[in-house]
């Protein structure tokens, strides 16, 4: 199977006053088309750097990032991004916010078609009737839903989610997890999710990559077998408990809290 | 009393009480008009010099507005330079702070001497000099504190710096810009009047004030003060109206 995203031997260091600060060292990630990878790891291990590399906002010092058989050398319009901060533009309506990427990316859609698509996406995430509201009139969870629609409006091949649910309360978060599955069924994409939440990672992703502490390398990859769309109940099965246990253990190794070898 | 009536009546009553107190103060002390003016002295002063008030008021107004417009253009450009370039910010900020720290009253004689006789130019220049600072600072802060995610959203799609500026950075800075513009309006008036008062054979309301001063004509001086306050209020509310149009989204309904 061809991999849509391929990260090969990526090393990267930030320049600081105290000399180079290596954040990524030997990163290997491969995501097949339509796959959904979650990246977990100790905080400050370079997870956000990873998203910027995939989006082409940064170039790695060494190694290669490939998207759809092409080496990433700069930003590309086939990527959609959503962050922990929904960064909606306060002076635009929700609908106009969702349409923003189409003002940058060349699109075949007419104005009418684009609006219809935005309305469709908003209804898909449960924001029907909020098209003309301002972001300040929406709750945190709703803003995040709108931000998701904006990331998808130009039909990106790759959706990069950098802790998009991190600032939400537990119930809203679980709601959004289910929304994500619903969206993915209707609007297929290849996903990269950065998260701190292990339950979120096994609920959403089919592959969970554990990064080691800084400088980060791929420490462990857990495959989450999927036969159907999971429900929240699936998080309380023995299999889920087993997966979470493995991930928890790997994170502890990554944090250096246990001396046992990761392998 | 319903809310609408109350919102008009309360401020009116407050103004009336203030004027009555002022009138009483002058009356109880028995001050003559070469010592102090009472509110009742003002209508005659306006009636006597109404043509002067109109021409001088217009002169003050257009110079202030022109100075303010220049301050907006220059301040915004300076703010953009400092907001986008770390090096330029480090270079220009100390200069700017130093320049702003100089009391502008001391600049007036220098400008008046340098461009002697060019009264319009002098006045506009001072209004501009005194009012560009808050605009430059607010625009630079607005631009430099733009969260990186806002840039990334557009940059990841391949947008140019100019697009990011027009679509995000500029509108996001508007509330700060208008906040500064409200301060700048008042400052520009100070600048105009400083020059009009100090500069010899001046024009504008400041010169009218000065002629009242030399004659100890307190009713005239106070009439000028109130005319100035009136112009200031009008300009201020023009800015407020513009703010409502261009940055009304930043206003949150309470609760």
GROMACS .gro file of C-alpha atoms in nm, chain A residues 52 57 75-76 79 81 83 85 87-92 100-101 103-105 134 136 150 154, chain B residues 147-160 163 167-169 171-172 249 251-252:
model
   46
   52UNK     CA    1   0.481   2.225   1.108
   57UNK     CA    2   0.587   2.555   0.737
   75UNK     CA    3   0.342   2.502   0.221
   76UNK     CA    4   0.091   2.320   0.005
   79UNK     CA    5  -0.316   2.035   0.385
   81UNK     CA    6  -0.488   2.242   0.991
   83UNK     CA    7  -0.511   2.382   1.648
   85UNK     CA    8  -0.679   2.748   1.973
   87UNK     CA    9  -0.824   3.092   1.577
   88UNK     CA   10  -1.149   3.197   1.417
   89UNK     CA   11  -1.158   3.550   1.279
   90UNK     CA   12  -1.383   3.746   1.514
   91UNK     CA   13  -1.492   3.992   1.246
   92UNK     CA   14  -1.633   3.726   1.018
  100UNK     CA   15  -1.152   3.150   0.433
  101UNK     CA   16  -0.918   2.883   0.282
  103UNK     CA   17  -0.995   3.269  -0.074
  104UNK     CA   18  -0.634   3.147  -0.080
  105UNK     CA   19  -0.648   2.811  -0.251
  134UNK     CA   20  -1.999   3.554   1.516
  136UNK     CA   21  -1.774   3.518   2.005
  150UNK     CA   22  -1.251   2.544   0.791
  154UNK     CA   23  -1.081   2.286   0.046
  410UNK     CA   24  -0.084   3.457   1.759
  411UNK     CA   25   0.133   3.239   1.532
  412UNK     CA   26  -0.161   3.005   1.466
  413UNK     CA   27  -0.338   3.286   1.278
  414UNK     CA   28  -0.043   3.313   1.042
  415UNK     CA   29  -0.007   2.935   1.016
  416UNK     CA   30  -0.370   2.888   0.911
  417UNK     CA   31  -0.307   3.094   0.598
  418UNK     CA   32   0.061   3.024   0.550
  419UNK     CA   33   0.003   2.648   0.539
  420UNK     CA   34  -0.219   2.712   0.237
  421UNK     CA   35   0.058   2.905   0.064
  422UNK     CA   36  -0.072   3.258   0.132
  423UNK     CA   37   0.172   3.546   0.087
  426UNK     CA   38  -0.248   3.833   0.200
  430UNK     CA   39  -0.700   3.922   0.566
  431UNK     CA   40  -0.588   3.880   0.926
  432UNK     CA   41  -0.329   4.114   1.071
  434UNK     CA   42  -0.851   4.369   1.074
  435UNK     CA   43  -0.728   4.210   1.396
  512UNK     CA   44  -1.727   4.313   1.596
  514UNK     CA   45  -1.762   4.497   2.102
  515UNK     CA   46  -1.917   4.220   2.306
   0.00000   0.00000   0.00000
